[in-house]
């Protein structure tokens, strides 16, 4: 679900680029940076908060 929201945010930013409005590149850059920071912070906090609130997490080994 989060990847859909992130993709949607970037897509909206691309519509801004295509609209030809003033400062479109700046607005797109701001959207991209906010989405990137949000993804890094939220993704990094999930394991920490899960352990803090004692939420059981499964660790699965990758299979080829």
mmCIF file of N, CA, C and O in Angstrom, residues 1-15 28 31-32 35-36 39:
data_model
loop_
_atom_site.group_PDB
_atom_site.id
_atom_site.type_symbol
_atom_site.label_atom_id
_atom_site.label_comp_id
_atom_site.label_asym_id
_atom_site.label_seq_id
_atom_site.Cartn_x
_atom_site.Cartn_y
_atom_site.Cartn_z
ATOM 1 N N UNK A 1 0.821 -1.187 0.000
ATOM 2 C CA UNK A 1 0.000 0.000 0.000
ATOM 3 C C UNK A 1 0.867 1.254 0.000
ATOM 4 O O UNK A 1 0.572 2.211 -0.677
ATOM 5 N N UNK A 2 1.939 1.221 0.790
ATOM 6 C CA UNK A 2 2.803 2.399 0.865
ATOM 7 C C UNK A 2 3.472 2.685 -0.468
ATOM 8 O O UNK A 2 3.633 3.844 -0.850
ATOM 9 N N UNK A 3 3.833 1.635 -1.192
ATOM 10 C CA UNK A 3 4.479 1.852 -2.484
ATOM 11 C C UNK A 3 3.518 2.483 -3.480
ATOM 12 O O UNK A 3 3.931 3.262 -4.335
ATOM 13 N N UNK A 4 2.230 2.167 -3.370
ATOM 14 C CA UNK A 4 1.234 2.781 -4.244
ATOM 15 C C UNK A 4 1.132 4.268 -3.943
ATOM 16 O O UNK A 4 1.085 5.096 -4.858
ATOM 17 N N UNK A 5 1.124 4.622 -2.673
ATOM 18 C CA UNK A 5 1.032 6.027 -2.285
ATOM 19 C C UNK A 5 2.272 6.786 -2.727
ATOM 20 O O UNK A 5 2.178 7.907 -3.235
ATOM 21 N N UNK A 6 3.447 6.180 -2.565
ATOM 22 C CA UNK A 6 4.677 6.829 -2.996
ATOM 23 C C UNK A 6 4.694 7.016 -4.504
ATOM 24 O O UNK A 6 5.074 8.067 -5.011
ATOM 25 N N UNK A 7 4.270 5.992 -5.225
ATOM 26 C CA UNK A 7 4.208 6.098 -6.679
ATOM 27 C C UNK A 7 3.216 7.146 -7.128
ATOM 28 O O UNK A 7 3.454 7.882 -8.091
ATOM 29 N N UNK A 8 2.094 7.243 -6.432
ATOM 30 C CA UNK A 8 1.089 8.245 -6.757
ATOM 31 C C UNK A 8 1.635 9.649 -6.528
ATOM 32 O O UNK A 8 1.404 10.551 -7.344
ATOM 33 N N UNK A 9 2.369 9.843 -5.455
ATOM 34 C CA UNK A 9 2.943 11.159 -5.166
ATOM 35 C C UNK A 9 3.918 11.573 -6.259
ATOM 36 O O UNK A 9 3.904 12.725 -6.708
ATOM 37 N N UNK A 10 4.763 10.656 -6.685
ATOM 38 C CA UNK A 10 5.717 10.955 -7.752
ATOM 39 C C UNK A 10 4.969 11.222 -9.054
ATOM 40 O O UNK A 10 5.331 12.123 -9.821
ATOM 41 N N UNK A 11 3.893 10.480 -9.318
ATOM 42 C CA UNK A 11 3.102 10.695 -10.536
ATOM 43 C C UNK A 11 2.465 12.079 -10.550
ATOM 44 O O UNK A 11 2.436 12.741 -11.583
ATOM 45 N N UNK A 12 1.953 12.508 -9.416
ATOM 46 C CA UNK A 12 1.378 13.850 -9.322
ATOM 47 C C UNK A 12 2.454 14.896 -9.595
ATOM 48 O O UNK A 12 2.221 15.892 -10.278
ATOM 49 N N UNK A 13 3.652 14.646 -9.087
ATOM 50 C CA UNK A 13 4.767 15.548 -9.369
ATOM 51 C C UNK A 13 5.089 15.607 -10.850
ATOM 52 O O UNK A 13 5.429 16.667 -11.384
ATOM 53 N N UNK A 14 4.947 14.488 -11.542
ATOM 54 C CA UNK A 14 5.201 14.469 -12.982
ATOM 55 C C UNK A 14 4.126 15.249 -13.739
ATOM 56 O O UNK A 14 4.410 15.890 -14.750
ATOM 57 N N UNK A 15 2.898 15.219 -13.261
ATOM 58 C CA UNK A 15 1.844 16.037 -13.873
ATOM 59 C C UNK A 15 2.164 17.523 -13.725
ATOM 60 O O UNK A 15 1.886 18.312 -14.612
ATOM 61 N N UNK A 28 8.539 19.720 -8.228
ATOM 62 C CA UNK A 28 8.796 18.288 -8.398
ATOM 63 C C UNK A 28 9.947 17.842 -7.505
ATOM 64 O O UNK A 28 9.877 16.780 -6.882
ATOM 65 N N UNK A 31 8.683 17.515 -3.929
ATOM 66 C CA UNK A 31 7.871 16.309 -3.764
ATOM 67 C C UNK A 31 8.762 15.077 -3.697
ATOM 68 O O UNK A 31 8.586 14.211 -2.837
ATOM 69 N N UNK A 32 9.738 15.005 -4.594
ATOM 70 C CA UNK A 32 10.622 13.839 -4.641
ATOM 71 C C UNK A 32 11.414 13.698 -3.339
ATOM 72 O O UNK A 32 11.510 12.609 -2.777
ATOM 73 N N UNK A 35 9.110 12.611 -0.395
ATOM 74 C CA UNK A 35 8.756 11.193 -0.505
ATOM 75 C C UNK A 35 9.948 10.321 -0.136
ATOM 76 O O UNK A 35 9.819 9.332 0.589
ATOM 77 N N UNK A 36 11.129 10.683 -0.604
ATOM 78 C CA UNK A 36 12.336 9.908 -0.312
ATOM 79 C C UNK A 36 12.648 9.892 1.183
ATOM 80 O O UNK A 36 12.888 8.833 1.771
ATOM 81 N N UNK A 39 10.056 7.811 3.068
ATOM 82 C CA UNK A 39 10.268 6.381 2.874
ATOM 83 C C UNK A 39 11.425 5.871 3.735
ATOM 84 O O UNK A 39 11.325 4.826 4.370
#
